[in-house]
Amino acid sequence: MTAPPYDLAVIGSGPGGYVAAIRAAQLGLRTACIEKYPTLGGTCLNVGCIPSKALLDSSEHFAYARHRLAGHGIKASVELDLGAMMKRKEQVVRDLTRGVEGLFAKNRVTWTKGTARLLSAGEIEVVGASGPERVRARRVLIATGSKAGSLPGIAFDGRRIVHSTDALSLGEVPRRLMVVGAGAIGLEMGSVWLRLGSEVRVLEYLDRPVPGMDRQSALLLQRSLERQGMKFTFKASAKAARVTGHKVVVTVAEGDGTRDQECDVLLVAVGRRPYADGLGARELGVRFDERGRITVDESYETSVPGVYAIGDVIPGPMLAHKAEEEGIAAVERMAGQAGHVDYDCVPSVVYTWPELASVGFSEEEAAQRGWEVAVGTFPFLANGRARAMDEREGQVKIVADARTDRIVGAHILGPRASDLIAELAVAMELGASAEDVARSVHAHPTLPEAVKEAALGVAKRAIHI
């Protein structure tokens, strides 16, 4: 049976897809969202951003109670209940995915359940539990996201050799965890299990953690994690892995040779790849680049008129908030509005503790572009609220154009950096100068005062250092 035509059919209900669908409905477009999984929210809500942050928060509480409460004059005996921790994580996920269902109902977005395949620019076959159906729409928005990357010679088994989704639901704390990849996912999941009692070693092919973020800040994060017990091996890679009994034997390549190393669980966290398998996009003529990403124009339209794409499946950082903003911009363009995304102002966060957050350009990137910059830094060690919280690690770093004083980058390692970076993302979006931030009144005592002091530091006039 052919369903009535829609103005827009969104394929995928992750942050990019569901936000785009809701915004389209707000703009008066008759909208359907097609999702093959039984719950809405995509990777982020179900097996990515949300459950990982739930475990990060729970494990932070556990580690704080074990190692730092005594310093506040609180004596406590702490015991891990991993099952209860996992149940809490699952409840958080259920609450939020049901919340998206409620938002769809409120905004009259039709949730079509099943696997989508493009038949033409305006027709989609959806295969669900009750069989195939056809969905017709004037426009189609592909928001199918990404999936975990893998390594040749290493096969996932979901128990001993795992990817990030599996690492969210381990049945016990592994004694030894090896993580391949020192990016955000590897360091975050490594942090969870480190706090819960694992010995964690991270292998990284490059010479530093979190490549692409400010080098100085990344090295400060590495030192902090090392003090917590995490071990790093750089310029190394995993070439093969085999399960032997209850152990994993990993062939590690380092320098000119290889060696076998044992662990209880091997987590492969080497990034993600765009996911458009079985979608029929290639067959329809949608153009992909050499990395398997769909190419789009400034309106997010693909090489096939009427077919659009956003999020992890197109070029750019694979971030949920980037996908959300693209989804909004794409449907606003469809509705004749001037939606846009300023990619220089998209923040990135590593949710370890301390957190590392960044927006804009690093000193290295600015130098590569031939810019002369002025840099201001301020350590949390000198911030009154951070000292009161017993959070002394890290710093705020602001990079400004030396000629105009306009902020071109900001990098924060420290407590709640994920929250603090928002001020500087807004400042950059508005074209603010370091002086603008420095002259803004910040409440005392607060962590954001460190942002103000770093802005003052650009002109070499920080007060508290």
Short mmCIF file of C-alpha atoms in Angstrom, two decimals:
data_model
loop_
_atom_site.label_atom_id
_atom_site.label_comp_id
_atom_site.label_asym_id
_atom_site.label_seq_id
_atom_site.Cartn_x
_atom_site.Cartn_y
_atom_site.Cartn_z
CA MET A 1 0.00 0.00 0.00
CA THR A 2 1.36 3.44 -0.91
CA ALA A 3 1.45 5.96 1.91
CA PRO A 4 0.35 9.54 1.28
CA PRO A 5 3.15 11.81 0.05
CA TYR A 6 5.28 13.75 2.49
CA ASP A 7 7.17 16.97 2.00
CA LEU A 8 10.22 15.37 3.62
CA ALA A 9 11.30 11.85 4.52
CA VAL A 10 14.26 11.65 6.89
CA ILE A 11 16.21 8.39 6.90
CA GLY A 12 17.71 7.86 10.35
CA SER A 13 16.60 9.09 13.77
CA GLY A 14 19.92 9.97 15.38
CA PRO A 15 20.51 13.52 16.64
CA GLY A 16 20.81 14.86 13.11
CA GLY A 17 17.77 13.01 11.80
CA TYR A 18 15.31 13.49 14.62
CA VAL A 19 16.21 17.16 15.10
CA ALA A 20 15.84 17.77 11.36
CA ALA A 21 12.46 16.02 11.37
CA ILE A 22 11.18 18.10 14.28
CA ARG A 23 12.42 21.37 12.78
CA ALA A 24 10.88 20.47 9.42
CA ALA A 25 7.53 19.83 11.12
CA GLN A 26 7.80 23.17 12.92
CA LEU A 27 8.24 24.81 9.52
CA GLY A 28 5.04 23.23 8.28
CA LEU A 29 6.51 20.37 6.26
CA ARG A 30 4.69 17.05 6.37
CA THR A 31 7.49 14.89 7.70
CA ALA A 32 8.24 11.20 8.13
CA CYS A 33 11.29 9.77 9.88
CA ILE A 34 12.33 6.23 8.94
CA GLU A 35 14.23 4.20 11.54
CA LYS A 36 15.18 0.52 11.31
CA TYR A 37 15.90 0.04 15.02
CA PRO A 38 13.13 -0.43 17.60
CA THR A 39 13.95 2.83 19.41
CA LEU A 40 14.58 6.36 18.23
CA GLY A 41 17.75 8.34 18.86
CA GLY A 42 20.30 6.51 16.75
CA THR A 43 23.79 5.60 17.92
CA CYS A 44 24.11 8.68 20.14
CA LEU A 45 21.14 8.06 22.42
CA ASN A 46 21.20 4.26 22.34
CA VAL A 47 24.83 3.11 22.23
CA GLY A 48 27.00 6.20 22.08
CA CYS A 49 26.99 9.67 23.62
CA ILE A 50 24.31 9.14 26.26
CA PRO A 51 25.13 5.70 27.72
CA SER A 52 28.85 6.46 27.68
CA LYS A 53 28.30 9.70 29.60
CA ALA A 54 26.05 7.87 32.06
CA LEU A 55 28.90 5.43 32.74
CA LEU A 56 31.46 8.21 32.85
CA ASP A 57 29.43 10.06 35.48
CA SER A 58 28.82 6.91 37.53
CA SER A 59 32.46 5.86 37.40
CA GLU A 60 33.55 9.41 38.32
CA HIS A 61 31.37 9.22 41.44
CA PHE A 62 32.83 5.81 42.30
CA ALA A 63 36.44 6.94 41.85
CA TYR A 64 35.82 10.17 43.75
CA ALA A 65 34.30 8.29 46.66
CA ARG A 66 37.22 5.86 46.75
CA HIS A 67 40.09 8.28 46.40
CA ARG A 68 39.03 11.84 47.18
CA LEU A 69 36.18 11.99 49.70
CA ALA A 70 38.58 11.54 52.59
CA GLY A 71 40.26 14.80 51.63
CA HIS A 72 36.94 16.54 52.32
CA GLY A 73 36.72 15.00 55.78
CA ILE A 74 34.25 12.33 54.72
CA LYS A 75 34.99 8.74 55.67
CA ALA A 76 33.18 6.14 53.58
CA SER A 77 33.42 2.50 52.57
CA VAL A 78 32.71 2.05 48.87
CA GLU A 79 31.71 -1.08 46.97
CA LEU A 80 31.04 -1.41 43.25
CA ASP A 81 27.68 -2.77 42.08
CA LEU A 82 28.32 -3.03 38.35
CA GLY A 83 24.86 -4.45 37.64
CA ALA A 84 23.14 -1.47 39.28
CA MET A 85 25.41 0.92 37.39
CA MET A 86 24.46 -0.72 34.09
CA LYS A 87 20.76 -0.62 34.96
CA ARG A 88 20.99 3.10 35.68
CA LYS A 89 22.68 3.63 32.29
CA GLU A 90 19.92 1.69 30.54
CA GLN A 91 17.21 3.69 32.33
CA VAL A 92 18.79 6.96 31.21
CA VAL A 93 18.75 5.68 27.63
CA ARG A 94 15.12 4.52 27.87
CA ASP A 95 13.97 7.85 29.28
CA LEU A 96 15.62 9.85 26.52
CA THR A 97 14.59 7.64 23.60
CA ARG A 98 11.00 7.73 24.85
CA GLY A 99 11.39 11.48 25.09
CA VAL A 100 12.13 11.61 21.36
CA GLU A 101 8.98 9.56 20.73
CA GLY A 102 7.04 12.17 22.68
CA LEU A 103 8.59 14.99 20.66
CA PHE A 104 7.61 13.25 17.43
CA ALA A 105 4.04 12.92 18.65
CA LYS A 106 3.95 16.55 19.79
CA ASN A 107 5.23 17.82 16.44
CA ARG A 108 3.25 15.34 14.31
CA VAL A 109 6.28 13.63 12.82
CA THR A 110 5.37 10.21 11.47
CA TRP A 111 7.71 7.47 12.73
CA THR A 112 7.98 4.83 10.01
CA LYS A 113 9.61 1.66 11.35
CA GLY A 114 11.80 -0.38 9.03
CA THR A 115 14.87 -0.44 6.82
CA ALA A 116 14.92 2.16 4.07
CA ARG A 117 16.11 1.78 0.50
CA LEU A 118 15.98 4.56 -2.06
CA LEU A 119 14.08 3.60 -5.20
CA SER A 120 14.13 7.09 -6.68
CA ALA A 121 14.62 10.67 -5.54
CA GLY A 122 11.05 10.71 -4.30
CA GLU A 123 10.27 7.12 -3.34
CA ILE A 124 11.61 4.88 -0.60
CA GLU A 125 10.96 1.24 0.09
CA VAL A 126 10.68 0.55 3.81
CA VAL A 127 10.85 -3.06 4.97
CA GLY A 128 9.43 -3.48 8.46
CA ALA A 129 7.88 -6.18 10.62
CA SER A 130 4.67 -6.16 8.59
CA GLY A 131 6.43 -6.33 5.24
CA PRO A 132 7.47 -3.72 2.65
CA GLU A 133 5.75 -0.42 2.06
CA ARG A 134 6.45 2.58 -0.13
CA VAL A 135 6.99 6.06 1.26
CA ARG A 136 6.74 8.93 -1.23
CA ALA A 137 8.25 12.33 -0.42
CA ARG A 138 9.13 15.47 -2.31
CA ARG A 139 12.54 15.51 -0.64
CA VAL A 140 14.67 12.89 1.15
CA LEU A 141 17.23 13.64 3.86
CA ILE A 142 19.85 10.96 4.52
CA ALA A 143 20.94 10.97 8.18
CA THR A 144 22.20 7.41 8.57
CA GLY A 145 25.25 8.31 10.66
CA SER A 146 28.30 6.12 11.14
CA LYS A 147 29.47 2.84 12.59
CA ALA A 148 32.54 1.77 14.55
CA GLY A 149 35.71 1.39 12.54
CA SER A 150 37.66 -1.87 12.52
CA LEU A 151 41.20 -3.08 11.89
CA PRO A 152 42.30 -5.73 9.39
CA GLY A 153 43.22 -8.98 11.08
CA ILE A 154 41.15 -8.24 14.18
CA ALA A 155 37.60 -9.63 14.32
CA PHE A 156 35.10 -8.47 16.93
CA ASP A 157 33.52 -11.18 19.05
CA GLY A 158 31.51 -8.87 21.34
CA ARG A 159 33.09 -10.26 24.50
CA ARG A 160 36.88 -10.28 24.42
CA ILE A 161 37.55 -8.25 21.28
CA VAL A 162 35.10 -5.38 21.32
CA HIS A 163 34.15 -2.04 19.81
CA SER A 164 32.75 0.94 21.69
CA THR A 165 29.17 -0.37 21.77
CA ASP A 166 30.28 -3.65 23.38
CA ALA A 167 32.47 -1.76 25.85
CA LEU A 168 29.36 -0.09 27.27
CA SER A 169 27.99 -3.40 28.50
CA LEU A 170 30.85 -5.59 29.71
CA GLY A 171 29.59 -8.11 32.25
CA GLU A 172 32.56 -7.69 34.58
CA VAL A 173 35.49 -5.36 35.11
CA PRO A 174 38.40 -6.70 33.04
CA ARG A 175 41.65 -7.00 34.95
CA ARG A 176 43.63 -5.79 31.93
CA LEU A 177 42.06 -3.68 29.19
CA MET A 178 43.97 -2.73 26.06
CA VAL A 179 42.59 0.14 24.00
CA VAL A 180 43.64 0.70 20.40
CA GLY A 181 43.24 4.40 19.64
CA ALA A 182 43.87 7.45 21.85
CA GLY A 183 40.99 9.47 20.46
CA ALA A 184 37.96 10.64 22.42
CA ILE A 185 36.16 7.28 22.42
CA GLY A 186 39.22 5.28 23.44
CA LEU A 187 40.15 7.63 26.28
CA GLU A 188 36.57 7.92 27.54
CA MET A 189 35.87 4.19 27.63
CA GLY A 190 39.36 3.54 28.96
CA SER A 191 38.64 6.03 31.75
CA VAL A 192 35.39 4.27 32.71
CA TRP A 193 37.04 0.90 33.20
CA LEU A 194 40.20 2.38 34.73
CA ARG A 195 38.10 4.00 37.47
CA LEU A 196 36.26 0.75 38.06
CA GLY A 197 39.49 -1.17 38.57
CA SER A 198 41.02 -2.19 35.23
CA GLU A 199 44.65 -1.85 34.28
CA VAL A 200 44.38 0.17 31.08
CA ARG A 201 46.98 0.49 28.33
CA VAL A 202 46.32 2.63 25.26
CA LEU A 203 48.04 2.04 21.92
CA GLU A 204 48.17 4.99 19.52
CA TYR A 205 49.61 4.97 16.00
CA LEU A 206 50.60 8.65 16.22
CA ASP A 207 52.92 10.33 18.73
CA ARG A 208 50.23 11.97 20.87
CA PRO A 209 46.70 11.49 22.22
CA VAL A 210 43.56 13.10 20.73
CA PRO A 211 45.12 14.09 17.40
CA GLY A 212 43.53 17.20 15.95
CA MET A 213 43.15 18.99 19.28
CA ASP A 214 45.56 21.51 20.75
CA ARG A 215 48.88 19.72 21.33
CA GLN A 216 49.77 21.41 24.63
CA SER A 217 46.32 20.69 26.07
CA ALA A 218 46.41 17.10 24.82
CA LEU A 219 49.76 16.48 26.49
CA LEU A 220 48.46 17.93 29.75
CA LEU A 221 45.52 15.52 29.51
CA GLN A 222 47.90 12.62 28.89
CA ARG A 223 49.88 13.45 32.02
CA SER A 224 46.72 13.68 34.08
CA LEU A 225 45.50 10.29 32.85
CA GLU A 226 48.91 8.78 33.51
CA ARG A 227 48.74 10.00 37.10
CA GLN A 228 45.40 8.19 37.35
CA GLY A 229 47.12 4.98 36.20
CA MET A 230 46.45 4.89 32.45
CA LYS A 231 49.46 3.76 30.41
CA PHE A 232 50.22 4.90 26.87
CA THR A 233 52.30 3.44 24.05
CA PHE A 234 52.68 5.79 21.09
CA LYS A 235 53.79 5.05 17.53
CA ALA A 236 52.37 1.57 17.97
CA SER A 237 49.53 -0.39 16.40
CA ALA A 238 47.69 -3.70 16.77
CA LYS A 239 48.30 -5.99 13.80
CA ALA A 240 46.40 -9.08 14.93
CA ALA A 241 44.51 -10.50 17.89
CA ARG A 242 43.35 -13.95 18.89
CA VAL A 243 41.34 -15.18 21.85
CA THR A 244 43.02 -17.92 23.86
CA GLY A 245 40.88 -19.13 26.74
CA HIS A 246 40.01 -16.10 28.84
CA LYS A 247 42.76 -13.93 27.34
CA VAL A 248 43.39 -11.99 24.18
CA VAL A 249 46.83 -12.20 22.61
CA VAL A 250 47.51 -9.00 20.68
CA THR A 251 50.32 -8.64 18.15
CA VAL A 252 51.65 -5.12 18.71
CA ALA A 253 53.84 -3.43 16.11
CA GLU A 254 56.23 -0.86 17.54
CA GLY A 255 59.32 0.49 15.84
CA ASP A 256 60.85 -2.13 13.56
CA GLY A 257 59.44 -5.14 15.36
CA THR A 258 56.38 -6.83 16.78
CA ARG A 259 55.62 -8.49 20.09
CA ASP A 260 52.70 -10.37 21.59
CA GLN A 261 50.94 -8.80 24.54
CA GLU A 262 48.09 -10.26 26.63
CA CYS A 263 44.96 -8.58 27.94
CA ASP A 264 41.54 -9.68 29.13
CA VAL A 265 39.61 -7.39 26.79
CA LEU A 266 40.77 -5.59 23.65
CA LEU A 267 38.83 -2.45 22.75
CA VAL A 268 39.30 -1.24 19.17
CA ALA A 269 38.53 2.48 19.11
CA VAL A 270 40.01 3.66 15.82
CA GLY A 271 37.24 6.04 14.88
CA ARG A 272 34.04 5.61 12.92
CA ARG A 273 33.13 5.33 9.26
CA PRO A 274 30.13 6.71 7.36
CA TYR A 275 27.24 4.27 7.18
CA ALA A 276 25.15 4.07 4.02
CA ASP A 277 25.15 0.29 3.49
CA GLY A 278 22.11 -1.06 1.68
CA LEU A 279 20.60 2.40 1.28
CA GLY A 280 20.59 2.34 -2.51
CA ALA A 281 22.20 5.77 -2.67
CA ARG A 282 25.06 4.75 -4.94
CA GLU A 283 22.71 2.95 -7.28
CA LEU A 284 20.59 6.09 -7.48
CA GLY A 285 23.62 8.13 -8.50
CA VAL A 286 24.46 9.86 -5.21
CA ARG A 287 28.12 10.82 -5.33
CA PHE A 288 30.53 9.64 -2.62
CA ASP A 289 34.13 10.75 -1.97
CA GLU A 290 37.19 8.52 -1.62
CA ARG A 291 36.49 8.04 2.11
CA GLY A 292 32.95 6.80 1.60
CA ARG A 293 31.27 10.09 2.55
CA ILE A 294 28.36 11.57 0.62
CA THR A 295 29.28 14.84 -1.08
CA VAL A 296 26.83 17.73 -0.71
CA ASP A 297 26.57 21.38 -1.70
CA GLU A 298 26.07 24.39 0.60
CA SER A 299 22.40 23.46 1.00
CA TYR A 300 23.28 19.83 1.88
CA GLU A 301 21.85 18.60 -1.41
CA THR A 302 23.60 15.63 -3.00
CA SER A 303 24.38 15.08 -6.67
CA VAL A 304 20.79 13.78 -7.05
CA PRO A 305 18.29 16.68 -6.94
CA GLY A 306 15.86 16.33 -4.07
CA VAL A 307 18.13 14.05 -2.03
CA TYR A 308 20.00 15.66 0.86
CA ALA A 309 22.46 14.39 3.49
CA ILE A 310 23.80 15.53 6.88
CA GLY A 311 25.82 14.34 9.84
CA ASP A 312 28.43 11.61 10.02
CA VAL A 313 27.64 10.41 6.52
CA ILE A 314 29.01 13.65 4.97
CA PRO A 315 32.44 15.30 5.40
CA GLY A 316 33.31 17.02 8.66
CA PRO A 317 33.76 16.06 12.30
CA MET A 318 31.60 13.15 13.42
CA LEU A 319 29.84 14.95 16.26
CA ALA A 320 26.19 14.75 17.31
CA HIS A 321 25.85 18.51 17.71
CA LYS A 322 27.36 19.11 14.27
CA ALA A 323 24.73 16.76 12.82
CA GLU A 324 21.94 18.55 14.69
CA GLU A 325 22.94 21.96 13.36
CA GLU A 326 23.29 20.60 9.83
CA GLY A 327 19.83 19.06 10.08
CA ILE A 328 18.31 22.36 11.13
CA ALA A 329 20.20 24.30 8.46
CA ALA A 330 19.23 21.81 5.73
CA VAL A 331 15.49 21.90 6.40
CA GLU A 332 15.51 25.67 6.87
CA ARG A 333 17.13 25.97 3.44
CA MET A 334 14.41 23.70 2.05
CA ALA A 335 11.82 26.07 3.54
CA GLY A 336 13.43 29.12 1.98
CA GLN A 337 15.20 30.35 5.10
CA ALA A 338 18.89 31.13 5.54
CA GLY A 339 20.09 28.20 7.65
CA HIS A 340 23.83 27.90 8.08
CA VAL A 341 26.55 26.24 10.15
CA ASP A 342 29.82 27.98 11.03
CA TYR A 343 32.18 25.01 11.10
CA ASP A 344 34.94 27.06 12.72
CA CYS A 345 32.71 27.40 15.79
CA VAL A 346 31.82 23.74 16.36
CA PRO A 347 33.20 22.62 19.75
CA SER A 348 34.73 19.22 20.44
CA VAL A 349 34.91 17.54 23.84
CA VAL A 350 36.77 14.60 25.36
CA TYR A 351 34.71 13.58 28.41
CA THR A 352 37.54 12.24 30.53
CA TRP A 353 38.27 13.80 33.92
CA PRO A 354 39.59 16.39 33.63
CA GLU A 355 37.63 17.13 30.48
CA LEU A 356 39.24 18.53 27.35
CA ALA A 357 37.15 20.89 25.22
CA SER A 358 38.12 22.84 22.16
CA VAL A 359 36.63 25.21 19.60
CA GLY A 360 38.23 26.87 16.60
CA PHE A 361 41.91 26.70 15.74
CA SER A 362 44.90 25.56 17.75
CA GLU A 363 48.19 27.45 17.82
CA GLU A 364 49.64 24.91 15.38
CA GLU A 365 46.76 25.30 12.93
CA ALA A 366 46.97 29.10 13.14
CA ALA A 367 50.68 28.96 12.37
CA GLN A 368 50.05 26.68 9.39
CA ARG A 369 47.66 29.32 8.03
CA GLY A 370 50.30 31.99 8.41
CA TRP A 371 48.51 33.89 11.17
CA GLU A 372 50.26 35.80 13.90
CA VAL A 373 48.47 35.03 17.16
CA ALA A 374 48.42 36.19 20.75
CA VAL A 375 47.78 33.52 23.37
CA GLY A 376 46.43 33.84 26.88
CA THR A 377 46.42 30.98 29.41
CA PHE A 378 45.21 30.63 32.97
CA PRO A 379 45.61 27.59 35.23
CA PHE A 380 42.76 26.22 37.32
CA LEU A 381 45.29 25.99 40.14
CA ALA A 382 44.86 29.77 40.50
CA ASN A 383 41.05 29.73 40.30
CA GLY A 384 39.31 30.06 43.67
CA ARG A 385 36.31 27.87 42.86
CA ALA A 386 38.49 25.13 41.36
CA ARG A 387 40.63 25.13 44.50
CA ALA A 388 37.53 24.92 46.68
CA MET A 389 36.36 21.96 44.58
CA ASP A 390 39.82 20.35 44.84
CA GLU A 391 40.10 20.48 41.04
CA ARG A 392 43.55 21.90 40.42
CA GLU A 393 44.50 20.35 37.07
CA GLY A 394 44.34 21.99 33.69
CA GLN A 395 44.07 25.42 32.15
CA VAL A 396 42.10 27.69 29.85
CA LYS A 397 43.89 28.73 26.67
CA ILE A 398 42.61 31.40 24.29
CA VAL A 399 44.12 31.99 20.85
CA ALA A 400 43.45 35.40 19.27
CA ASP A 401 44.45 37.11 16.05
CA ALA A 402 47.29 39.39 17.13
CA ARG A 403 46.20 42.10 14.68
CA THR A 404 42.46 42.26 15.40
CA ASP A 405 42.25 40.57 18.85
CA ARG A 406 39.42 38.41 17.48
CA ILE A 407 39.25 35.00 19.17
CA VAL A 408 40.11 32.24 16.68
CA GLY A 409 40.42 29.31 19.07
CA ALA A 410 39.94 28.19 22.65
CA HIS A 411 41.09 25.08 24.48
CA ILE A 412 40.10 24.11 28.01
CA LEU A 413 41.45 21.23 30.06
CA GLY A 414 39.82 21.09 33.44
CA PRO A 415 36.66 20.55 35.48
CA ARG A 416 33.45 20.92 33.43
CA ALA A 417 35.37 22.06 30.36
CA SER A 418 32.45 20.75 28.28
CA ASP A 419 30.25 23.43 29.86
CA LEU A 420 32.85 26.20 29.93
CA ILE A 421 33.63 25.96 26.20
CA ALA A 422 30.11 27.18 25.33
CA GLU A 423 30.95 30.76 26.33
CA LEU A 424 33.85 30.82 23.92
CA ALA A 425 31.90 29.11 21.13
CA VAL A 426 29.28 31.87 21.40
CA ALA A 427 32.02 34.50 21.51
CA MET A 428 33.53 33.16 18.30
CA GLU A 429 30.13 32.88 16.61
CA LEU A 430 29.56 36.58 17.37
CA GLY A 431 33.06 37.59 16.25
CA ALA A 432 34.08 38.68 19.74
CA SER A 433 37.56 39.79 20.69
CA ALA A 434 39.54 38.58 23.68
CA GLU A 435 38.95 42.07 25.11
CA ASP A 436 35.16 41.55 24.84
CA VAL A 437 35.37 38.43 27.00
CA ALA A 438 37.87 40.04 29.37
CA ARG A 439 35.57 43.03 29.94
CA SER A 440 32.49 40.84 30.60
CA VAL A 441 31.62 40.48 34.29
CA HIS A 442 31.97 36.91 35.54
CA ALA A 443 30.48 35.89 38.89
CA HIS A 444 32.88 35.11 41.72
CA PRO A 445 33.84 32.50 42.73
CA THR A 446 33.18 30.43 39.61
CA LEU A 447 35.08 28.29 37.14
CA PRO A 448 34.26 30.69 34.25
CA GLU A 449 36.51 33.27 35.92
CA ALA A 450 39.37 31.21 34.50
CA VAL A 451 38.00 31.98 31.02
CA LYS A 452 37.98 35.71 31.82
CA GLU A 453 41.54 35.54 33.16
CA ALA A 454 42.77 33.71 30.03
CA ALA A 455 41.15 36.43 27.92
CA LEU A 456 42.95 39.04 30.02
CA GLY A 457 46.11 37.01 29.49
CA VAL A 458 45.96 37.56 25.73
CA ALA A 459 46.95 41.18 26.49
CA LYS A 460 49.35 40.06 29.27
CA ARG A 461 47.23 41.53 32.05
CA ALA A 462 45.77 38.55 33.92
CA ILE A 463 45.10 39.54 37.50
CA HIS A 464 45.44 36.34 39.54
CA ILE A 465 48.69 34.98 38.19
#
